[in-house]
Tab-separated table of C-alpha atoms (C1' of nucleotides) in Angstrom:
chain	number	residue	atom	x	y	z
A	1	MET	CA	26.425	-24.574	18.632
A	2	LYS	CA	24.209	-21.976	18.262
A	3	SER	CA	21.628	-24.697	19.762
A	4	GLU	CA	23.631	-25.308	22.913
A	5	LYS	CA	23.472	-21.630	24.367
A	6	VAL	CA	19.869	-21.022	23.073
A	7	THR	CA	18.091	-21.773	26.422
A	8	ASN	CA	14.613	-21.727	24.194
A	9	GLU	CA	13.628	-20.291	21.169
A	10	ASP	CA	12.122	-16.899	22.403
A	11	ALA	CA	15.454	-16.136	23.700
A	12	ALA	CA	16.172	-15.996	19.527
A	13	ALA	CA	12.517	-14.367	18.681
A	14	PHE	CA	13.245	-11.751	20.410
A	15	ARG	CA	16.744	-10.941	20.932
A	16	ARG	CA	16.085	-7.892	20.298
A	17	ARG	CA	12.864	-6.919	21.334
A	18	TYR	CA	11.544	-3.770	21.826
A	19	ASP	CA	10.932	-2.858	25.542
A	20	ASP	CA	7.154	-1.203	24.943
A	21	ALA	CA	3.474	-2.827	25.656
A	22	CYS	CA	2.221	-2.156	22.287
A	23	ALA	CA	0.335	-4.301	20.920
A	24	ALA	CA	1.686	-3.453	17.634
A	25	ALA	CA	4.574	-2.987	19.000
A	26	HIS	CA	5.055	-6.324	20.671
A	27	ALA	CA	3.572	-7.928	16.888
A	28	LEU	CA	6.695	-6.399	16.136
A	29	ASP	CA	8.558	-8.061	17.856
A	30	LEU	CA	7.730	-11.697	16.217
A	31	VAL	CA	7.066	-10.374	12.684
A	32	GLY	CA	9.406	-7.036	12.601
A	33	GLU	CA	11.846	-9.184	11.733
A	34	ARG	CA	13.420	-8.480	7.364
A	35	TRP	CA	11.674	-10.636	5.475
A	36	ALA	CA	9.145	-12.149	8.082
A	37	LEU	CA	6.260	-10.344	6.799
A	38	LEU	CA	6.599	-11.200	3.457
A	39	VAL	CA	7.322	-14.759	3.670
A	40	MET	CA	3.598	-14.952	6.012
A	41	ARG	CA	2.077	-13.931	3.197
A	42	GLU	CA	3.765	-16.313	0.584
A	43	LEU	CA	2.396	-18.642	3.272
A	44	MET	CA	-1.688	-16.591	3.325
A	45	THR	CA	-2.385	-17.705	-0.154
A	46	GLY	CA	-1.309	-21.984	1.634
A	47	PRO	CA	0.971	-23.993	2.610
A	48	LYS	CA	3.849	-24.006	0.687
A	49	ARG	CA	6.976	-25.334	0.117
A	50	PHE	CA	11.191	-24.426	0.523
A	51	SER	CA	11.241	-23.434	-2.631
A	52	ASP	CA	8.434	-22.283	-3.330
A	53	LEU	CA	9.385	-20.118	-0.963
A	54	ARG	CA	11.926	-18.706	-2.178
A	55	ALA	CA	10.296	-18.453	-5.211
A	56	GLY	CA	7.675	-16.463	-4.492
A	57	LEU	CA	10.806	-14.105	-2.229
A	58	PRO	CA	13.112	-12.214	-4.901
A	59	GLY	CA	15.724	-11.979	-3.413
A	60	ILE	CA	15.748	-13.910	-0.144
A	61	SER	CA	18.925	-17.000	0.877
A	62	ALA	CA	18.040	-19.709	1.977
A	63	ASN	CA	19.920	-19.119	5.859
A	64	VAL	CA	17.924	-15.944	6.272
A	65	LEU	CA	14.499	-18.553	4.765
A	66	THR	CA	15.950	-21.332	7.638
A	67	GLN	CA	16.256	-19.305	10.033
A	68	ARG	CA	13.060	-16.883	9.716
A	69	LEU	CA	10.444	-19.927	10.077
A	70	GLU	CA	11.605	-20.737	12.424
A	71	GLY	CA	10.768	-17.741	13.743
A	72	LEU	CA	7.139	-17.784	13.084
A	73	GLU	CA	7.050	-21.250	14.122
A	74	ALA	CA	8.564	-20.659	17.213
A	75	VAL	CA	5.747	-17.774	18.398
A	76	GLY	CA	3.425	-20.033	16.711
A	77	VAL	CA	2.445	-17.610	13.625
A	78	VAL	CA	3.529	-21.111	11.064
A	79	GLU	CA	3.458	-24.531	11.646
A	80	ARG	CA	5.475	-27.472	8.915
A	81	ARG	CA	3.440	-30.108	8.033
A	82	THR	CA	4.376	-33.068	6.281
A	83	LEU	CA	2.406	-34.588	3.692
A	84	PRO	CA	1.106	-37.599	3.780
A	85	PRO	CA	2.756	-39.780	1.247
A	86	PRO	CA	3.329	-40.683	-1.515
A	87	ALA	CA	4.352	-36.384	-1.159
A	88	SER	CA	5.689	-36.851	1.635
A	89	THR	CA	7.334	-33.705	1.538
A	90	ARG	CA	7.726	-31.085	3.922
A	91	VAL	CA	5.477	-27.770	3.890
A	92	TYR	CA	4.742	-24.653	5.857
A	93	ALA	CA	2.022	-23.869	6.421
A	94	LEU	CA	0.391	-20.174	8.735
A	95	THR	CA	-1.821	-21.630	11.521
A	96	PRO	CA	-5.255	-20.206	12.119
A	97	TRP	CA	-3.783	-16.562	14.184
A	98	GLY	CA	-1.379	-16.085	11.158
A	99	LEU	CA	-3.859	-16.398	9.335
A	100	GLU	CA	-5.662	-13.288	11.293
A	101	ALA	CA	-2.631	-11.372	9.892
A	102	GLU	CA	-4.170	-10.638	6.273
A	103	PRO	CA	-5.580	-6.996	7.998
A	104	ILE	CA	-2.416	-6.313	8.141
A	105	PHE	CA	-1.356	-6.672	4.842
A	106	GLN	CA	-4.340	-5.173	3.303
A	107	ALA	CA	-3.566	-1.883	5.777
A	108	LEU	CA	-0.347	-1.715	4.923
A	109	GLY	CA	-0.855	-2.268	0.710
A	110	ARG	CA	-3.715	0.179	0.427
A	111	TRP	CA	-1.421	2.519	2.267
A	112	ALA	CA	1.653	2.021	0.019
A	113	VAL	CA	-0.320	1.928	-2.761
A	114	ARG	CA	-0.599	5.620	-3.032
A	115	SER	CA	2.850	5.574	-2.856
A	116	PRO	CA	4.852	7.805	-5.009
A	117	LEU	CA	7.412	5.749	-4.678
A	118	HIS	CA	5.727	2.402	-5.575
A	119	ASP	CA	7.574	0.194	-8.661
A	120	PRO	CA	4.557	-2.085	-10.317
A	121	THR	CA	7.509	-3.340	-12.454
A	122	ALA	CA	9.071	-5.854	-10.334
A	123	PRO	CA	8.930	-9.063	-10.035
A	124	PHE	CA	5.608	-10.139	-8.313
A	125	SER	CA	3.971	-13.255	-7.264
A	126	THR	CA	0.912	-14.959	-6.865
A	127	ALA	CA	0.600	-15.335	-3.461
A	128	SER	CA	0.446	-10.815	-3.714
A	129	PHE	CA	-1.864	-10.887	-6.671
A	130	VAL	CA	-4.017	-12.600	-4.814
A	131	LEU	CA	-3.877	-10.696	-1.999
A	132	SER	CA	-3.606	-7.676	-3.399
A	133	LEU	CA	-7.465	-8.507	-4.607
A	134	ARG	CA	-8.930	-10.020	-1.932
A	135	THR	CA	-7.435	-5.406	-1.093
A	136	MET	CA	-9.020	-3.462	-3.416
A	137	PHE	CA	-11.720	-5.230	-4.393
A	138	ALA	CA	-14.520	-2.358	-4.206
A	139	ALA	CA	-18.353	-3.840	-3.821
A	140	THR	CA	-20.081	-0.825	-4.043
A	141	ARG	CA	-18.210	-0.809	-8.227
A	142	ALA	CA	-20.080	-4.577	-8.664
A	143	ALA	CA	-23.715	-3.018	-7.692
A	144	GLY	CA	-24.519	-6.800	-7.659
A	145	ARG	CA	-24.139	-9.101	-10.113
A	146	SER	CA	-22.120	-11.458	-9.364
A	147	GLY	CA	-19.933	-13.305	-11.058
A	148	ARG	CA	-17.093	-15.962	-10.812
A	149	VAL	CA	-13.324	-15.673	-12.071
A	150	GLY	CA	-11.310	-18.492	-12.731
A	151	PHE	CA	-7.632	-17.521	-12.217
A	152	ARG	CA	-4.427	-20.189	-13.131
A	153	VAL	CA	-1.706	-18.502	-13.003
A	154	GLY	CA	1.551	-20.419	-13.521
A	155	ARG	CA	1.229	-24.051	-11.219
A	156	GLU	CA	-1.855	-22.439	-8.604
A	157	SER	CA	-5.430	-22.151	-9.360
A	158	TYR	CA	-7.291	-19.670	-7.453
A	159	LEU	CA	-11.392	-19.418	-7.831
A	160	ALA	CA	-13.391	-15.557	-7.449
A	161	VAL	CA	-17.048	-15.755	-6.327
A	162	ILE	CA	-18.016	-12.406	-7.016
A	163	GLY	CA	-21.582	-11.373	-4.674
A	164	PRO	CA	-24.383	-9.824	-3.058
A	165	ASP	CA	-21.487	-10.521	-0.214
A	166	GLY	CA	-18.637	-9.421	-1.896
A	167	LEU	CA	-15.050	-11.249	-3.043
A	168	ASP	CA	-15.119	-14.629	-1.742
A	169	LEU	CA	-10.733	-15.643	-3.500
A	170	GLN	CA	-9.992	-18.847	-2.575
A	171	PRO	CA	-7.473	-21.553	-3.641
A	172	ALA	CA	-9.263	-24.375	-6.293
A	173	GLU	CA	-8.571	-27.057	-8.664
A	174	ASP	CA	-11.511	-27.128	-10.834
A	175	LEU	CA	-12.444	-23.871	-13.267
A	176	ALA	CA	-15.145	-25.533	-14.183
A	177	THR	CA	-17.430	-23.214	-12.679
A	178	ALA	CA	-16.102	-19.971	-13.719
A	179	ASP	CA	-17.447	-18.285	-15.977
A	180	VAL	CA	-14.213	-17.579	-18.118
A	181	VAL	CA	-11.216	-18.297	-16.293
A	182	LEU	CA	-7.811	-16.195	-17.163
A	183	THR	CA	-4.306	-17.781	-17.805
A	184	GLY	CA	-1.275	-15.781	-17.430
A	185	GLU	CA	1.356	-13.919	-15.204
A	186	ALA	CA	0.458	-12.096	-12.295
A	187	ARG	CA	2.343	-8.944	-13.825
A	188	SER	CA	0.035	-9.051	-16.733
A	189	LEU	CA	-3.637	-10.120	-15.098
A	190	ALA	CA	-2.562	-6.746	-12.679
A	191	ALA	CA	-1.194	-4.386	-16.083
A	192	ALA	CA	-4.964	-5.277	-17.093
A	193	ILE	CA	-7.270	-5.530	-13.036
A	194	TYR	CA	-5.553	-2.641	-12.498
A	195	GLY	CA	-3.187	-0.762	-15.049
A	196	GLY	CA	-6.247	-0.565	-17.552
A	197	GLN	CA	-4.342	-2.732	-20.013
A	198	PRO	CA	-7.336	-3.866	-23.104
A	199	TRP	CA	-7.474	-7.365	-21.991
A	200	ALA	CA	-7.317	-7.836	-26.379
A	201	GLU	CA	-3.770	-6.333	-26.094
A	202	LEU	CA	-2.757	-8.815	-23.562
A	203	GLU	CA	-4.091	-12.221	-25.620
A	204	ARG	CA	-2.249	-10.835	-28.744
A	205	ALA	CA	1.433	-10.617	-26.503
A	206	GLY	CA	-0.270	-14.055	-25.510
A	207	ALA	CA	0.598	-13.315	-21.627
A	208	VAL	CA	-2.657	-13.853	-21.620
A	209	THR	CA	-5.003	-16.835	-22.846
A	210	ILE	CA	-9.345	-16.074	-21.948
A	211	THR	CA	-11.563	-18.714	-22.441
A	212	GLY	CA	-15.108	-17.999	-21.994
A	213	ASP	CA	-16.958	-14.844	-21.417
A	214	ARG	CA	-15.131	-12.264	-22.089
A	215	GLY	CA	-17.794	-9.368	-20.656
A	216	VAL	CA	-16.955	-11.096	-16.948
A	217	ALA	CA	-13.015	-10.294	-17.946
A	218	ASP	CA	-13.875	-6.670	-18.837
A	219	TRP	CA	-16.840	-5.607	-15.756
A	220	LEU	CA	-13.613	-8.087	-12.978
A	221	ALA	CA	-11.351	-4.854	-14.463
A	222	THR	CA	-13.788	-2.312	-13.462
A	223	LEU	CA	-13.662	-3.547	-9.433
A	224	PHE	CA	-10.574	-3.048	-8.004
A	225	PRO	CA	-10.164	0.671	-8.353
A	226	LEU	CA	-6.371	1.713	-7.164
A	227	PRO	CA	-6.920	5.111	-4.524
A	228	PRO	CA	-4.958	7.582	-5.960
A	229	LYS	CA	-1.184	8.590	-5.729
A	230	VAL	CA	0.249	10.685	-3.483
A	231	GLU	CA	1.930	13.931	-5.071
A	232	ALA	CA	5.824	12.927	-5.135
A	233	GLY	CA	8.268	14.664	-2.515
B	1	MET	CA	30.150	14.981	4.304
B	2	LYS	CA	27.218	12.706	3.625
B	3	SER	CA	24.857	14.931	1.679
B	4	GLU	CA	28.535	15.321	-1.006
B	5	LYS	CA	29.523	12.070	-1.836
B	6	VAL	CA	24.500	10.306	-1.972
B	7	THR	CA	22.993	11.319	-4.449
B	8	ASN	CA	19.605	11.616	-3.922
B	9	GLU	CA	17.788	10.397	-0.547
B	10	ASP	CA	15.905	7.865	-3.098
B	11	ALA	CA	19.812	6.037	-2.914
B	12	ALA	CA	19.665	5.919	1.072
B	13	ALA	CA	16.518	5.470	1.602
B	14	PHE	CA	16.323	2.117	-0.299
B	15	ARG	CA	19.719	0.409	-0.033
B	16	ARG	CA	18.393	-2.319	1.075
B	17	ARG	CA	15.065	-2.307	-0.344
B	18	TYR	CA	12.962	-6.098	-1.654
B	19	ASP	CA	12.754	-5.910	-5.147
B	20	ASP	CA	8.807	-6.502	-5.525
B	21	ALA	CA	6.139	-5.705	-7.012
B	22	CYS	CA	3.392	-6.315	-3.727
B	23	ALA	CA	1.931	-3.251	-2.216
B	24	ALA	CA	2.261	-4.193	1.098
B	25	ALA	CA	6.305	-4.797	0.511
B	26	HIS	CA	6.410	-1.147	-0.795
B	27	ALA	CA	5.937	0.092	2.128
B	28	LEU	CA	8.408	-2.200	4.496
B	29	ASP	CA	10.552	-0.704	2.629
B	30	LEU	CA	9.470	2.205	3.016
B	31	VAL	CA	8.893	1.821	6.571
B	32	GLY	CA	9.953	-1.764	8.013
B	33	GLU	CA	13.377	-0.510	9.116
B	34	ARG	CA	13.863	-1.305	12.906
B	35	TRP	CA	11.933	2.015	14.892
B	36	ALA	CA	10.700	3.102	11.706
B	37	LEU	CA	6.778	2.258	13.022
B	38	LEU	CA	7.077	3.407	16.605
B	39	VAL	CA	8.015	6.568	15.620
B	40	MET	CA	5.327	7.503	13.721
B	41	ARG	CA	3.174	5.578	16.317
B	42	GLU	CA	4.941	8.016	18.194
B	43	LEU	CA	4.020	11.136	15.570
B	44	MET	CA	0.116	9.835	14.848
B	45	THR	CA	-1.287	12.205	18.327
B	46	GLY	CA	0.654	14.672	17.115
B	47	PRO	CA	4.089	16.182	16.103
B	48	LYS	CA	6.958	16.303	18.930
B	49	ARG	CA	10.014	17.238	19.583
B	50	PHE	CA	13.477	15.274	19.393
B	51	SER	CA	13.101	14.577	23.359
B	52	ASP	CA	9.459	13.710	22.947
B	53	LEU	CA	10.676	11.046	20.857
B	54	ARG	CA	13.180	9.582	22.631
B	55	ALA	CA	10.866	8.970	25.994
B	56	GLY	CA	8.131	7.783	23.866
B	57	LEU	CA	10.308	5.336	22.771
B	58	PRO	CA	12.460	3.525	25.463
B	59	GLY	CA	15.579	1.905	23.665
B	60	ILE	CA	16.191	3.581	20.682
B	61	SER	CA	19.533	6.141	20.381
B	62	ALA	CA	20.412	9.576	19.151
B	63	ASN	CA	21.569	8.708	16.328
B	64	VAL	CA	19.594	5.543	14.952
B	65	LEU	CA	16.031	7.928	15.396
B	66	THR	CA	18.191	10.264	13.174
B	67	GLN	CA	18.356	8.262	10.524
B	68	ARG	CA	15.414	7.082	10.993
B	69	LEU	CA	13.986	10.503	11.954
B	70	GLU	CA	15.808	11.288	8.343
B	71	GLY	CA	14.495	9.087	6.677
B	72	LEU	CA	10.846	8.328	6.493
B	73	GLU	CA	11.601	12.472	5.600
B	74	ALA	CA	12.786	11.470	2.229
B	75	VAL	CA	9.705	9.420	1.724
B	76	GLY	CA	7.496	12.029	2.669
B	77	VAL	CA	6.092	10.553	5.301
B	78	VAL	CA	7.175	13.159	7.431
B	79	GLU	CA	7.817	16.720	7.604
B	80	ARG	CA	10.290	18.867	9.643
B	81	ARG	CA	8.922	22.027	11.529
B	82	THR	CA	10.100	24.875	13.320
B	83	LEU	CA	7.048	26.778	15.142
B	84	PRO	CA	6.526	30.356	15.229
B	85	PRO	CA	7.871	32.452	18.386
B	86	PRO	CA	8.914	32.623	20.991
B	87	ALA	CA	8.814	28.617	20.582
B	88	SER	CA	11.200	28.304	17.700
B	89	THR	CA	11.141	24.859	18.885
B	90	ARG	CA	11.755	22.388	15.831
B	91	VAL	CA	9.055	19.517	15.760
B	92	TYR	CA	8.681	16.475	13.739
B	93	ALA	CA	4.783	15.589	12.078
B	94	LEU	CA	2.900	12.912	10.343
B	95	THR	CA	2.251	13.663	6.794
B	96	PRO	CA	-1.238	14.110	5.689
B	97	TRP	CA	0.225	10.231	4.599
B	98	GLY	CA	1.969	9.881	7.799
B	99	LEU	CA	-1.737	9.269	9.518
B	100	GLU	CA	-3.264	8.051	6.903
B	101	ALA	CA	-0.904	4.958	8.233
B	102	GLU	CA	-3.090	4.930	11.453
B	103	PRO	CA	-4.928	1.770	10.205
B	104	ILE	CA	-1.642	0.074	10.052
B	105	PHE	CA	-1.073	0.349	13.618
B	106	GLN	CA	-4.742	-0.821	14.158
B	107	ALA	CA	-4.494	-3.971	12.345
B	108	LEU	CA	-0.830	-4.633	14.096
B	109	GLY	CA	-1.799	-3.670	16.947
B	110	ARG	CA	-5.561	-5.639	17.336
B	111	TRP	CA	-3.562	-9.198	15.490
B	112	ALA	CA	-0.669	-8.798	17.943
B	113	VAL	CA	-3.000	-8.615	22.168
B	114	ARG	CA	-4.171	-11.996	21.064
B	115	SER	CA	-0.500	-13.228	21.187
B	116	PRO	CA	-0.016	-15.640	24.776
B	117	LEU	CA	4.186	-13.703	24.086
B	118	HIS	CA	2.962	-9.920	24.986
B	119	ASP	CA	3.787	-8.031	28.023
B	120	PRO	CA	1.478	-5.386	29.305
B	121	THR	CA	4.344	-4.152	31.587
B	122	ALA	CA	6.249	-2.699	30.072
B	123	PRO	CA	6.325	0.402	29.476
B	124	PHE	CA	3.626	2.006	27.980
B	125	SER	CA	3.243	5.524	25.932
B	126	THR	CA	0.805	8.400	25.521
B	127	ALA	CA	0.808	7.876	21.879
B	128	SER	CA	0.437	4.136	22.063
B	129	PHE	CA	-2.967	4.245	24.190
B	130	VAL	CA	-4.129	6.788	23.291
B	131	LEU	CA	-4.665	4.983	19.711
B	132	SER	CA	-5.578	1.654	21.525
B	133	LEU	CA	-8.975	3.123	22.041
B	134	ARG	CA	-8.935	4.064	18.548
B	135	THR	CA	-8.012	0.578	17.666
B	136	MET	CA	-9.989	-1.109	20.212
B	137	PHE	CA	-14.108	1.258	20.766
B	138	ALA	CA	-16.224	-1.401	20.116
B	139	ALA	CA	-19.589	0.694	19.180
B	140	THR	CA	-21.848	-1.714	20.060
B	141	ARG	CA	-20.946	-1.825	23.653
B	142	ALA	CA	-21.944	2.028	23.567
B	143	ALA	CA	-25.133	1.364	23.252
B	144	GLY	CA	-26.500	4.518	21.806
B	145	ARG	CA	-25.628	6.041	25.043
B	146	SER	CA	-23.019	9.329	24.882
B	147	GLY	CA	-20.515	11.016	26.768
B	148	ARG	CA	-17.108	13.529	27.283
B	149	VAL	CA	-13.817	11.695	29.011
B	150	GLY	CA	-10.525	13.569	29.305
B	151	PHE	CA	-7.137	12.665	30.166
B	152	ARG	CA	-4.093	14.206	31.536
B	153	VAL	CA	-1.868	12.183	30.973
B	154	GLY	CA	1.757	13.717	31.604
B	155	ARG	CA	2.025	17.061	29.951
B	156	GLU	CA	-0.289	15.812	27.761
B	157	SER	CA	-3.992	16.404	26.918
B	158	TYR	CA	-6.821	14.442	25.626
B	159	LEU	CA	-10.541	14.411	24.557
B	160	ALA	CA	-13.241	11.271	23.951
B	161	VAL	CA	-16.452	12.194	22.366
B	162	ILE	CA	-19.036	8.997	22.834
B	163	GLY	CA	-21.826	9.204	20.481
B	164	PRO	CA	-23.640	7.670	18.029
B	165	ASP	CA	-21.018	8.524	15.800
B	166	GLY	CA	-18.043	5.727	17.691
B	167	LEU	CA	-15.172	7.300	19.261
B	168	ASP	CA	-13.793	10.509	18.486
B	169	LEU	CA	-10.334	11.378	20.791
B	170	GLN	CA	-7.560	14.563	19.832
B	171	PRO	CA	-5.342	16.191	21.878
B	172	ALA	CA	-7.340	19.322	23.526
B	173	GLU	CA	-6.004	21.040	26.151
B	174	ASP	CA	-9.321	22.925	27.681
B	175	LEU	CA	-10.922	19.689	29.262
B	176	ALA	CA	-14.341	22.019	30.953
B	177	THR	CA	-16.726	20.264	27.794
B	178	ALA	CA	-15.975	16.627	30.085
B	179	ASP	CA	-18.050	14.630	32.059
B	180	VAL	CA	-15.317	13.057	33.445
B	181	VAL	CA	-11.627	14.327	34.325
B	182	LEU	CA	-8.795	10.517	34.310
B	183	THR	CA	-5.607	11.686	34.998
B	184	GLY	CA	-2.815	9.052	35.705
B	185	GLU	CA	-0.452	7.032	33.763
B	186	ALA	CA	-0.992	6.047	30.199
B	187	ARG	CA	-0.406	2.361	32.560
B	188	SER	CA	-2.637	3.221	34.747
B	189	LEU	CA	-5.008	4.315	32.950
B	190	ALA	CA	-4.606	1.037	30.857
B	191	ALA	CA	-5.429	-1.064	34.057
B	192	ALA	CA	-7.964	-0.079	33.897
B	193	ILE	CA	-9.866	0.027	31.238
B	194	TYR	CA	-8.645	-3.530	29.943
B	195	GLY	CA	-7.279	-5.468	33.248
B	196	GLY	CA	-10.351	-4.394	34.596
B	197	GLN	CA	-9.022	-3.049	37.312
B	198	PRO	CA	-11.462	-0.624	39.586
B	199	TRP	CA	-10.388	2.839	39.254
B	200	ALA	CA	-11.152	2.946	43.164
B	201	GLU	CA	-7.746	1.014	44.214
B	202	LEU	CA	-5.947	3.512	41.826
B	203	GLU	CA	-6.837	5.896	43.633
B	204	ARG	CA	-6.427	4.330	46.739
B	205	ALA	CA	-2.924	3.552	45.356
B	206	GLY	CA	-1.889	7.914	43.713
B	207	ALA	CA	-2.091	5.566	40.199
B	208	VAL	CA	-5.127	7.821	39.336
B	209	THR	CA	-6.940	10.760	40.446
B	210	ILE	CA	-11.001	11.226	39.003
B	211	THR	CA	-12.382	14.518	38.552
B	212	GLY	CA	-16.402	14.462	37.634
B	213	ASP	CA	-18.643	11.367	36.540
B	214	ARG	CA	-17.086	8.525	38.131
B	215	GLY	CA	-20.407	6.703	36.677
B	216	VAL	CA	-18.881	7.871	32.879
B	217	ALA	CA	-15.112	6.471	34.415
B	218	ASP	CA	-16.964	3.230	34.950
B	219	TRP	CA	-18.967	2.869	31.406
B	220	LEU	CA	-15.895	3.703	29.458
B	221	ALA	CA	-13.754	1.201	31.394
B	222	THR	CA	-16.708	-1.703	29.841
B	223	LEU	CA	-16.319	0.117	25.721
B	224	PHE	CA	-12.886	-1.468	25.372
B	225	PRO	CA	-13.147	-5.318	25.243
B	226	LEU	CA	-10.152	-7.683	24.300
B	227	PRO	CA	-9.863	-10.292	21.857
B	228	PRO	CA	-9.230	-13.319	23.590
B	229	LYS	CA	-6.033	-14.839	23.358
B	230	VAL	CA	-4.564	-17.596	21.132
B	231	GLU	CA	-3.945	-20.991	22.439
B	232	ALA	CA	0.445	-20.596	23.899
B	233	GLY	CA	2.851	-22.613	22.235
C	1	DC	C1'	19.236	22.546	25.991
C	2	DT	C1'	18.422	20.473	21.427
C	3	DG	C1'	19.726	17.970	18.691
C	4	DT	C1'	23.806	16.360	15.065
C	5	DA	C1'	27.992	13.022	13.498
C	6	DT	C1'	31.734	10.667	14.959
C	7	DC	C1'	34.009	6.175	16.329
C	8	DC	C1'	33.135	1.364	17.463
C	9	DG	C1'	32.022	-3.333	19.525
C	10	DT	C1'	28.429	-6.903	18.735
C	11	DG	C1'	25.300	-8.937	16.042
C	12	DT	C1'	22.104	-9.587	12.755
C	13	DT	C1'	21.839	-9.909	7.413
C	14	DG	C1'	22.884	-12.033	2.715
C	15	DA	C1'	25.544	-14.438	-0.485
C	16	DT	C1'	28.415	-18.387	-1.389
C	17	DA	C1'	29.234	-22.493	-1.229
C	18	DC	C1'	28.756	-27.408	0.602
C	19	DT	C1'	26.300	-31.542	2.450
C	20	DG	C1'	22.145	-34.592	4.145
D	1	DC	C1'	14.934	-30.226	-2.627
D	2	DA	C1'	15.479	-29.222	1.937
D	3	DG	C1'	18.339	-27.025	4.373
D	4	DT	C1'	23.645	-26.093	6.679
D	5	DA	C1'	28.303	-23.352	6.917
D	6	DT	C1'	31.317	-19.960	7.069
D	7	DC	C1'	32.662	-14.854	6.153
D	8	DA	C1'	32.688	-10.361	4.802
D	9	DA	C1'	29.404	-6.325	5.181
D	10	DC	C1'	26.154	-3.179	7.748
D	11	DA	C1'	22.950	-2.243	10.938
D	12	DC	C1'	22.211	-1.288	15.809
D	13	DG	C1'	23.371	0.511	19.864
D	14	DG	C1'	25.816	3.795	23.187
D	15	DA	C1'	28.960	6.666	24.649
D	16	DT	C1'	31.029	10.409	23.548
D	17	DA	C1'	32.016	14.660	21.542
D	18	DC	C1'	30.421	18.129	19.175
D	19	DA	C1'	27.038	22.329	16.886
D	20	DG	C1'	23.078	25.847	17.348
DNA sequence: CTGTATCCGTGTTGATACTG
DNA sequence: CAGTATCAACACGGATACAG
């Protein structure tokens, strides 16, 4: 019934657009709907299935996720893929242009992390954690030293390569080349990296497992400083 | 009547918040509602009155603008001020932290300007124009040369100082120190600076008036390159 | 003249239940 | 697992009336 009356997808995607030539306003036409940017955030670290997206987006309902994926696909930000057999699963991925939206998340995150109302105890998806590391890395703190840190969060794993060119943090199946591998929930890893909680404490609590060079883990926890909070309103 | 039932402003501002520790998600809790970021955009170039905001936001209704201003004030992004007599007008201004949100607009704008669906013929507010110049300035194109360009758009005026430190573009009442002053609608100025339309053509059409060194105006129009469009979906 | 509050039609959002 | 259908609540936007 809906598809009978709508002549093209653009009309559906732009039901309520801003009438504004400003490119930032256009960005909000494209990805300003509720949940749209968070769907993109989940896809920034790689293709995901429908249910993986739901898992990383606490509170989204299935129909809204469907609508957002359709809308993002219509404007060229997301594409559907079907994995080759034997998986044959349908996944959603960002297009190359969608991938270029990462600076938007960095700007939003850097700004909002100063908010006095920010609640860091809420659910924290793996994609958020990975993006936050890429956002908050302070190259000046690394001071020429280099290292390789593996992360295992849930079923996903990532490798962070810190060197003279900064931080390169990407999904990686093989963490054998890492100096140290940190295993745990995103929230626990964040507690050490952002909250200053000692690794040993998290290990005792069973929240984190460290394999390899603990010195590198301690060093890592000094590389992601948070800016000071704004005075509460 | 509203304030009788609502215990605090946070409840009103967060009726529909994401349950997510990600700072970018929190940013959307703060400023992700429809119109909120565009209200901030209008305030990025300085305090404005209610009716000025409406003028720069085609399509917003008075009650929605009131709601957004209340919400942004509640979270510490906007503050009300009353100008000293004899003006005694109430204006809205960004707080220092609100002003720090400019990188968000730059990231959004830089990303969306590549969109094949972007319509540059829509209304273009003065604030958008000024922000777009700050966003798109390419320091490498200036190549060591310096200059001072005044802009008069409607009743507002701005001074752009281009030098070794890049571009500094701020509101300024006195444009006497400018090498050249460009007067016209934002859209006309953008046609030359972004669209490559010759100044002379715009002058003949009565859309732009140039006072001073035309060579500086021509040079200016080379300093704001737009990235290539993405292939249409 | 500058905002603010209220009513109301319309469309979007989100929870539950359900189907391929 | 991957979505669709239905429905209630609420947000948006227009008009209008009101307050400083």
